[in-house]
Amino acid sequence: MGPLNGIRVVEFTGIGPAPMTGMLLADMGASVIRIDRPQAADAMNAGSGGPHMSEGRTVVGADLKSEEGLALARELVTRADVLLEGFRPGVMERRGLGPDECLELNPGLVYARVTGWGQDGPLAHTAGHDMNYVSVNGALHAIGRAGGPPVPPINLLGDFAGGTMFTVTGILAALLERQGSGRGQVVDAAMVDGSALLMSMVHEDRARGSWSDERGTNYLDTGAPWYDVYECADGRHLSVGCIEPQFYAEFLERTGLAGEELPGQWDPAGWPRLRERFAEVLRTRTRDEWGAVFEGSDACVMPILSLDEAPDHPHVRARGSLVREGGRVVSGPAPRFSRTPGGVTRGRPLPDADETLKEWGVTR
C-alpha cells in the first residue's frame, strides 16, 4: 500500500521534475489524479503513450479555460491533500487556481510549485532548462575535466536532484507540519536553489582551502587519479574510487602495484605519474576480467555497465533497482520501507478515471 496510502494528490500535467514528483508520490502509495487536456487524457486512457513519467496514475481531462473544466479542478482541489504544479509563476493564478484561491477552498492543502528559477527573483519568468539552472549557481562549472569545458550531467542535477527531490522533501515536510497546525502552505521548490544546496560539501571544501575553482583538479572531479574512470583492454571502462587509505591499499594490492615505488596518494605533484601507471595496468585486462579481480573487495572499483547491461548486474537485480517489464527497463521504487512497502506504478494500465473519481467522492 505504501507509506502515503490515504494521501490524495492533484497533479497538473507538466514536464521534467513535476511528473517525476507525482510518480514518486504514487510509488509511495498516494492516490494521484493527473489533470491534462481532454484530448490528451482521452488518448492516454485509450492506451496511447503519454508524457515522460506520466504512467500509472489516473489521468482526467479538463479544459481549464472552460467553466466545467475549472469546476472539476476546483472540486478535486477541495478533496486533495497536495496540489502539484510545475508552470511558470502566474500561470495557475491566471487560471483561477493560484495558491490564494486554492487555500481558500481547502485551508489544509499543501500547494507544491516546482520551477527552474523559483516564484520570485529577476529570472523567475524566464524560460530555462536543467543546464541553465545549474549554470548560474556554479554547479555546472565544477563538472568536467581539467582543460576542458563543463559537462552537462544530462538532466539529473537540476531537474531531478535539485527539483524533484526537494519538491518531495517539501511536500512531506509540509504534510508533517500540518498534523500539528491543521494548515496547509505553499512549497516553492526551485531547481536553482536545490542544485545549489547539493553543492554544500564543495563550498565547505572551498572555505577550508581544499577545493580549487579550477575543475578537474580536485579529489572528486577526476583531478585525483584514484577517483576517475579508466579504459580497459576491450575499450570498456572501470570506475575507480578508492579514497580512504585502506581502500587505496587494496586497490594497489589487487592491481599488482603494491610493491612499486609510487608517489604518495595525496601528493598532487605525483598524480600525473599515478594516473599514467594506473592507466597502463588497467589496460592489460578486459573490464569483466578486472570486475572478477575486484569482486567482493573494498577497493571501490566497479565495472561501468551500459544501460542495457545494468538490469542484469547481480546486485541491481537482487535489489530490484532496475527491472525488465514488458520488454522495457523500469526503475524500482526508492527508498524502501520495512512495514509499508511502495511499488512500481510504471508499465501498468492506467487506473480507471471514473473509479478513482468515485473514490474521491467526485462525479462527472
CSV table of C-alpha atoms in Angstrom, one decimal:
chain,number,residue,atom,x,y,z
A,1,MET,CA,0.0,0.0,0.0
A,2,GLY,CA,2.9,2.4,0.6
A,3,PRO,CA,3.5,4.9,3.4
A,4,LEU,CA,1.5,7.6,1.7
A,5,ASN,CA,-1.7,5.5,1.4
A,6,GLY,CA,-4.6,7.8,2.0
A,7,ILE,CA,-2.9,10.9,0.8
A,8,ARG,CA,-4.6,12.5,-2.3
A,9,VAL,CA,-2.6,14.5,-4.9
A,10,VAL,CA,-3.9,16.6,-7.7
A,11,GLU,CA,-1.1,16.9,-10.3
A,12,PHE,CA,-1.3,19.4,-13.2
A,13,THR,CA,0.4,17.9,-16.2
A,14,GLY,CA,3.9,19.1,-16.9
A,15,ILE,CA,7.4,18.0,-17.9
A,16,GLY,CA,10.5,17.1,-16.0
A,17,PRO,CA,10.6,17.4,-12.2
A,18,ALA,CA,6.8,17.8,-11.7
A,19,PRO,CA,5.7,14.4,-13.2
A,20,MET,CA,8.6,12.7,-11.6
A,21,THR,CA,7.4,14.1,-8.2
A,22,GLY,CA,3.9,12.7,-9.0
A,23,MET,CA,5.5,9.4,-9.9
A,24,LEU,CA,7.4,9.1,-6.7
A,25,LEU,CA,4.4,10.0,-4.6
A,26,ALA,CA,2.3,7.4,-6.4
A,27,ASP,CA,5.1,4.8,-5.9
A,28,MET,CA,4.8,5.5,-2.2
A,29,GLY,CA,1.1,4.8,-2.2
A,30,ALA,CA,-0.5,8.2,-2.7
A,31,SER,CA,-3.7,8.4,-4.8
A,32,VAL,CA,-2.7,10.8,-7.6
A,33,ILE,CA,-5.1,12.3,-10.2
A,34,ARG,CA,-3.3,14.0,-13.1
A,35,ILE,CA,-5.2,16.7,-14.9
A,36,ASP,CA,-4.4,17.0,-18.6
A,37,ARG,CA,-6.1,18.5,-21.6
A,38,PRO,CA,-9.2,16.5,-22.6
A,39,GLN,CA,-7.8,15.2,-25.9
A,40,ALA,CA,-4.5,14.1,-24.3
A,41,ALA,CA,-6.3,12.4,-21.4
A,42,ASP,CA,-8.7,10.5,-23.8
A,43,ALA,CA,-5.7,9.3,-25.8
A,44,MET,CA,-3.9,8.1,-22.7
A,45,ASN,CA,-7.0,6.3,-21.4
A,46,ALA,CA,-7.3,4.7,-24.7
A,47,GLY,CA,-3.8,3.2,-24.5
A,48,SER,CA,-1.6,5.9,-26.1
A,49,GLY,CA,1.7,6.7,-24.6
A,50,GLY,CA,1.7,9.9,-22.6
A,51,PRO,CA,4.4,12.4,-21.5
A,52,HIS,CA,7.5,11.2,-19.7
A,53,MET,CA,6.9,9.7,-16.3
A,54,SER,CA,3.1,10.0,-16.5
A,55,GLU,CA,2.2,6.3,-16.4
A,56,GLY,CA,0.4,4.5,-13.6
A,57,ARG,CA,-1.6,7.5,-12.4
A,58,THR,CA,-5.2,8.3,-13.1
A,59,VAL,CA,-5.5,10.9,-15.8
A,60,VAL,CA,-8.6,13.1,-16.0
A,61,GLY,CA,-9.3,15.5,-18.9
A,62,ALA,CA,-10.3,19.1,-18.0
A,63,ASP,CA,-10.3,22.2,-20.2
A,64,LEU,CA,-9.2,24.8,-17.6
A,65,LYS,CA,-10.4,27.6,-19.9
A,66,SER,CA,-14.0,26.4,-19.5
A,67,GLU,CA,-16.2,26.7,-16.5
A,68,GLU,CA,-16.9,23.0,-16.5
A,69,GLY,CA,-13.2,22.1,-16.5
A,70,LEU,CA,-12.4,24.7,-13.9
A,71,ALA,CA,-15.2,23.5,-11.7
A,72,LEU,CA,-13.8,19.9,-11.8
A,73,ALA,CA,-10.3,21.0,-11.0
A,74,ARG,CA,-11.6,23.0,-8.0
A,75,GLU,CA,-13.7,20.1,-6.8
A,76,LEU,CA,-10.6,17.9,-6.8
A,77,VAL,CA,-8.6,20.6,-5.0
A,78,THR,CA,-11.1,20.6,-2.2
A,79,ARG,CA,-10.6,16.9,-1.7
A,80,ALA,CA,-6.9,16.8,-2.1
A,81,ASP,CA,-4.0,16.9,0.4
A,82,VAL,CA,-1.5,18.1,-2.1
A,83,LEU,CA,-1.6,20.2,-5.3
A,84,LEU,CA,1.4,19.7,-7.6
A,85,GLU,CA,2.2,22.1,-10.5
A,86,GLY,CA,5.3,23.0,-12.5
A,87,PHE,CA,4.3,26.0,-14.6
A,88,ARG,CA,5.9,29.4,-14.8
A,89,PRO,CA,4.9,31.8,-12.0
A,90,GLY,CA,1.5,33.3,-12.7
A,91,VAL,CA,0.1,30.6,-14.9
A,92,MET,CA,-2.0,28.9,-12.2
A,93,GLU,CA,-3.1,32.4,-10.9
A,94,ARG,CA,-4.4,33.3,-14.4
A,95,ARG,CA,-6.4,30.1,-14.4
A,96,GLY,CA,-8.1,31.0,-11.1
A,97,LEU,CA,-6.2,28.1,-9.4
A,98,GLY,CA,-3.4,30.0,-7.6
A,99,PRO,CA,-2.5,29.4,-4.0
A,100,ASP,CA,-4.8,32.1,-2.6
A,101,GLU,CA,-7.9,30.6,-4.4
A,102,CYS,CA,-7.0,27.0,-3.6
A,103,LEU,CA,-6.1,27.5,0.0
A,104,GLU,CA,-9.4,29.4,0.5
A,105,LEU,CA,-11.1,26.3,-0.9
A,106,ASN,CA,-9.0,23.9,1.1
A,107,PRO,CA,-7.1,25.5,4.0
A,108,GLY,CA,-5.2,22.3,4.7
A,109,LEU,CA,-3.8,22.0,1.2
A,110,VAL,CA,-0.1,21.6,0.5
A,111,TYR,CA,0.4,23.6,-2.6
A,112,ALA,CA,3.7,22.4,-4.3
A,113,ARG,CA,5.3,24.5,-7.0
A,114,VAL,CA,8.4,23.3,-8.8
A,115,THR,CA,10.1,25.6,-11.2
A,116,GLY,CA,13.6,26.3,-12.5
A,117,TRP,CA,14.1,29.8,-11.1
A,118,GLY,CA,11.5,29.9,-8.3
A,119,GLN,CA,8.5,32.1,-7.7
A,120,ASP,CA,10.4,35.3,-7.5
A,121,GLY,CA,13.7,36.9,-8.5
A,122,PRO,CA,14.9,38.6,-11.7
A,123,LEU,CA,14.8,35.3,-13.7
A,124,ALA,CA,11.5,34.0,-12.3
A,125,HIS,CA,9.5,34.5,-15.5
A,126,THR,CA,12.4,33.4,-17.9
A,127,ALA,CA,12.5,30.1,-19.8
A,128,GLY,CA,15.2,27.7,-19.0
A,129,HIS,CA,16.3,24.1,-18.8
A,130,ASP,CA,18.4,21.9,-16.4
A,131,MET,CA,21.8,23.1,-17.6
A,132,ASN,CA,20.7,26.8,-17.4
A,133,TYR,CA,19.7,26.4,-13.7
A,134,VAL,CA,23.0,24.8,-12.8
A,135,SER,CA,25.0,27.3,-14.7
A,136,VAL,CA,24.3,30.4,-12.6
A,137,ASN,CA,24.9,28.7,-9.2
A,138,GLY,CA,28.3,27.3,-10.1
A,139,ALA,CA,27.4,23.6,-10.2
A,140,LEU,CA,27.9,23.1,-13.9
A,141,HIS,CA,31.2,25.0,-13.8
A,142,ALA,CA,32.6,22.3,-11.4
A,143,ILE,CA,31.8,19.3,-13.6
A,144,GLY,CA,34.3,18.4,-16.2
A,145,ARG,CA,38.0,17.5,-16.8
A,146,ALA,CA,40.9,19.9,-16.4
A,147,GLY,CA,41.4,22.0,-19.5
A,148,GLY,CA,38.0,21.0,-20.9
A,149,PRO,CA,34.6,22.6,-20.9
A,150,PRO,CA,31.9,22.0,-18.3
A,151,VAL,CA,30.0,18.7,-19.0
A,152,PRO,CA,26.2,18.8,-18.5
A,153,PRO,CA,25.2,15.7,-16.4
A,154,ILE,CA,22.2,15.1,-18.7
A,155,ASN,CA,19.3,16.5,-16.7
A,156,LEU,CA,19.9,14.7,-13.4
A,157,LEU,CA,21.3,17.6,-11.4
A,158,GLY,CA,18.9,20.4,-12.0
A,159,ASP,CA,15.6,18.8,-12.9
A,160,PHE,CA,15.6,15.7,-10.7
A,161,ALA,CA,18.1,16.1,-7.9
A,162,GLY,CA,17.6,19.8,-7.5
A,163,GLY,CA,13.9,19.9,-8.5
A,164,THR,CA,12.0,16.7,-7.9
A,165,MET,CA,13.8,15.6,-4.7
A,166,PHE,CA,13.4,18.9,-3.0
A,167,THR,CA,9.8,19.1,-4.1
A,168,VAL,CA,9.1,15.7,-2.5
A,169,THR,CA,11.0,16.8,0.6
A,170,GLY,CA,9.0,20.0,0.9
A,171,ILE,CA,5.7,18.2,0.4
A,172,LEU,CA,6.4,15.6,3.1
A,173,ALA,CA,7.7,18.3,5.5
A,174,ALA,CA,4.5,20.4,4.9
A,175,LEU,CA,2.3,17.3,5.4
A,176,LEU,CA,4.1,16.6,8.7
A,177,GLU,CA,3.8,20.2,9.9
A,178,ARG,CA,0.1,20.1,9.0
A,179,GLN,CA,-0.6,17.4,11.5
A,180,GLY,CA,0.1,19.9,14.3
A,181,SER,CA,-1.2,23.2,12.7
A,182,GLY,CA,-4.0,21.8,10.6
A,183,ARG,CA,-3.0,24.3,7.9
A,184,GLY,CA,-1.5,23.9,4.5
A,185,GLN,CA,1.1,26.1,2.9
A,186,VAL,CA,2.9,26.8,-0.4
A,187,VAL,CA,6.1,24.9,-1.2
A,188,ASP,CA,8.3,26.9,-3.5
A,189,ALA,CA,10.8,24.4,-4.9
A,190,ALA,CA,13.3,25.9,-7.4
A,191,MET,CA,15.9,23.9,-9.3
A,192,VAL,CA,18.4,26.7,-9.0
A,193,ASP,CA,18.0,26.5,-5.2
A,194,GLY,CA,18.1,22.7,-4.8
A,195,SER,CA,21.1,22.2,-7.0
A,196,ALA,CA,22.9,25.0,-5.2
A,197,LEU,CA,22.2,23.2,-1.9
A,198,LEU,CA,23.6,20.0,-3.3
A,199,MET,CA,26.9,21.8,-3.7
A,200,SER,CA,27.2,22.3,0.1
A,201,MET,CA,30.2,19.9,0.5
A,202,VAL,CA,32.1,21.6,-2.3
A,203,HIS,CA,31.5,25.0,-0.8
A,204,GLU,CA,32.7,23.7,2.6
A,205,ASP,CA,35.9,22.4,1.0
A,206,ARG,CA,36.3,25.7,-0.8
A,207,ALA,CA,36.1,27.5,2.6
A,208,ARG,CA,38.7,25.1,4.0
A,209,GLY,CA,41.0,25.7,1.1
A,210,SER,CA,40.8,22.1,-0.1
A,211,TRP,CA,38.8,22.7,-3.3
A,212,SER,CA,40.0,24.7,-6.3
A,213,ASP,CA,37.7,26.6,-8.6
A,214,GLU,CA,39.6,25.0,-11.5
A,215,ARG,CA,37.5,22.0,-12.5
A,216,GLY,CA,39.2,18.6,-12.9
A,217,THR,CA,41.9,19.3,-10.4
A,218,ASN,CA,40.2,18.2,-7.2
A,219,TYR,CA,39.8,14.9,-5.4
A,220,LEU,CA,36.2,14.2,-6.6
A,221,ASP,CA,36.2,15.8,-10.1
A,222,THR,CA,38.7,13.5,-11.9
A,223,GLY,CA,41.6,15.5,-10.6
A,224,ALA,CA,42.8,12.7,-8.4
A,225,PRO,CA,43.9,9.5,-10.3
A,226,TRP,CA,42.3,7.3,-7.6
A,227,TYR,CA,38.8,8.8,-8.3
A,228,ASP,CA,38.4,8.5,-12.0
A,229,VAL,CA,37.4,6.2,-14.8
A,230,TYR,CA,39.8,4.0,-16.8
A,231,GLU,CA,39.7,2.3,-20.1
A,232,CYS,CA,40.3,-1.5,-20.2
A,233,ALA,CA,41.7,-3.8,-22.9
A,234,ASP,CA,38.3,-4.2,-24.5
A,235,GLY,CA,37.5,-0.5,-24.7
A,236,ARG,CA,35.1,-0.7,-21.8
A,237,HIS,CA,35.6,1.2,-18.5
A,238,LEU,CA,36.0,0.9,-14.8
A,239,SER,CA,35.2,3.4,-12.1
A,240,VAL,CA,38.0,3.7,-9.5
A,241,GLY,CA,37.0,5.5,-6.3
A,242,CYS,CA,39.5,4.3,-3.6
A,243,ILE,CA,39.6,7.5,-1.5
A,244,GLU,CA,40.3,6.1,2.0
A,245,PRO,CA,43.9,4.8,2.6
A,246,GLN,CA,42.8,1.2,3.4
A,247,PHE,CA,40.7,1.0,0.2
A,248,TYR,CA,43.6,2.6,-1.8
A,249,ALA,CA,45.9,-0.1,-0.4
A,250,GLU,CA,43.6,-2.8,-1.5
A,251,PHE,CA,43.4,-1.3,-5.0
A,252,LEU,CA,47.2,-1.3,-5.2
A,253,GLU,CA,47.3,-4.9,-4.0
A,254,ARG,CA,44.8,-6.2,-6.5
A,255,THR,CA,46.4,-4.4,-9.4
A,256,GLY,CA,49.8,-5.7,-8.5
A,257,LEU,CA,51.1,-2.2,-7.9
A,258,ALA,CA,51.6,-2.6,-4.1
A,259,GLY,CA,55.3,-3.4,-4.4
A,260,GLU,CA,56.2,-0.5,-6.7
A,261,GLU,CA,57.7,2.8,-5.6
A,262,LEU,CA,54.9,5.3,-6.3
A,263,PRO,CA,54.2,8.9,-5.3
A,264,GLY,CA,52.0,9.4,-2.2
A,265,GLN,CA,48.3,9.1,-2.6
A,266,TRP,CA,47.5,12.7,-1.6
A,267,ASP,CA,50.5,14.3,-3.3
A,268,PRO,CA,49.1,16.3,-6.2
A,269,ALA,CA,52.5,16.7,-7.7
A,270,GLY,CA,52.6,12.9,-8.1
A,271,TRP,CA,49.1,12.5,-9.5
A,272,PRO,CA,50.2,12.5,-13.2
A,273,ARG,CA,52.6,9.7,-12.6
A,274,LEU,CA,50.0,7.7,-10.6
A,275,ARG,CA,47.4,8.2,-13.4
A,276,GLU,CA,49.8,7.1,-16.1
A,277,ARG,CA,50.7,3.9,-14.1
A,278,PHE,CA,47.1,3.1,-13.3
A,279,ALA,CA,46.1,3.5,-16.9
A,280,GLU,CA,48.9,1.3,-18.1
A,281,VAL,CA,47.9,-1.5,-15.7
A,282,LEU,CA,44.2,-1.3,-16.2
A,283,ARG,CA,44.5,-1.5,-19.9
A,284,THR,CA,46.1,-5.0,-19.6
A,285,ARG,CA,42.8,-6.8,-18.9
A,286,THR,CA,39.2,-6.5,-20.1
A,287,ARG,CA,36.6,-4.8,-18.0
A,288,ASP,CA,35.0,-8.0,-16.9
A,289,GLU,CA,38.3,-9.6,-16.1
A,290,TRP,CA,39.0,-6.7,-13.8
A,291,GLY,CA,35.5,-7.0,-12.4
A,292,ALA,CA,36.3,-10.5,-11.3
A,293,VAL,CA,39.6,-9.4,-9.7
A,294,PHE,CA,37.9,-6.7,-7.6
A,295,GLU,CA,34.6,-8.6,-7.0
A,296,GLY,CA,33.7,-8.6,-3.3
A,297,SER,CA,36.7,-6.3,-2.4
A,298,ASP,CA,36.8,-3.0,-0.6
A,299,ALA,CA,39.0,-1.4,-3.4
A,300,CYS,CA,36.0,0.6,-4.6
A,301,VAL,CA,36.3,-0.5,-8.2
A,302,MET,CA,33.3,-1.3,-10.3
A,303,PRO,CA,32.7,-2.1,-14.0
A,304,ILE,CA,30.8,0.7,-15.8
A,305,LEU,CA,27.8,-1.0,-17.2
A,306,SER,CA,25.7,0.1,-20.2
A,307,LEU,CA,22.0,0.9,-19.9
A,308,ASP,CA,21.3,-2.5,-21.5
A,309,GLU,CA,23.7,-4.4,-19.1
A,310,ALA,CA,22.8,-2.7,-15.8
A,311,PRO,CA,19.5,-4.5,-15.0
A,312,ASP,CA,21.4,-7.8,-15.1
A,313,HIS,CA,24.1,-6.9,-12.6
A,314,PRO,CA,23.6,-9.3,-9.7
A,315,HIS,CA,23.2,-6.6,-7.0
A,316,VAL,CA,20.9,-4.4,-9.2
A,317,ARG,CA,18.8,-7.5,-10.0
A,318,ALA,CA,18.7,-8.7,-6.3
A,319,ARG,CA,17.5,-5.2,-5.1
A,320,GLY,CA,15.1,-4.7,-8.0
A,321,SER,CA,16.7,-1.4,-8.6
A,322,LEU,CA,16.0,-1.9,-12.3
A,323,VAL,CA,13.6,-4.5,-13.6
A,324,ARG,CA,12.6,-5.6,-17.1
A,325,GLU,CA,8.8,-5.4,-17.7
A,326,GLY,CA,7.1,-5.8,-21.0
A,327,GLY,CA,10.3,-5.5,-23.0
A,328,ARG,CA,11.5,-2.4,-21.3
A,329,VAL,CA,13.6,-1.4,-18.3
A,330,VAL,CA,11.7,0.2,-15.4
A,331,SER,CA,13.3,1.7,-12.3
A,332,GLY,CA,12.3,0.1,-9.0
A,333,PRO,CA,10.8,2.0,-6.0
A,334,ALA,CA,13.1,4.0,-3.7
A,335,PRO,CA,13.5,4.3,-0.8
A,336,ARG,CA,12.4,1.0,0.7
A,337,PHE,CA,10.0,0.7,3.7
A,338,SER,CA,10.0,-2.2,6.1
A,339,ARG,CA,6.3,-2.1,7.0
A,340,THR,CA,4.6,-0.2,4.3
A,341,PRO,CA,6.4,-1.0,1.0
A,342,GLY,CA,5.7,1.0,-2.0
A,343,GLY,CA,5.6,-0.3,-5.6
A,344,VAL,CA,6.3,0.4,-9.2
A,345,THR,CA,3.5,2.3,-10.9
A,346,ARG,CA,5.1,2.3,-14.3
A,347,GLY,CA,4.4,-0.1,-17.1
A,348,ARG,CA,0.9,-0.9,-16.0
A,349,PRO,CA,-2.6,0.0,-17.4
A,350,LEU,CA,-3.9,3.4,-16.2
A,351,PRO,CA,-6.3,3.3,-13.3
A,352,ASP,CA,-9.9,3.8,-14.3
A,353,ALA,CA,-10.6,7.5,-14.1
A,354,ASP,CA,-14.3,7.2,-13.2
A,355,GLU,CA,-13.5,4.7,-10.4
A,356,THR,CA,-10.8,6.9,-8.9
A,357,LEU,CA,-13.1,10.0,-9.1
A,358,LYS,CA,-15.7,7.9,-7.3
A,359,GLU,CA,-13.2,7.0,-4.6
A,360,TRP,CA,-12.6,10.8,-4.1
A,361,GLY,CA,-16.3,11.5,-4.0
A,362,VAL,CA,-16.4,13.3,-7.3
A,363,THR,CA,-18.9,12.6,-10.1
A,364,ARG,CA,-18.9,14.0,-13.6
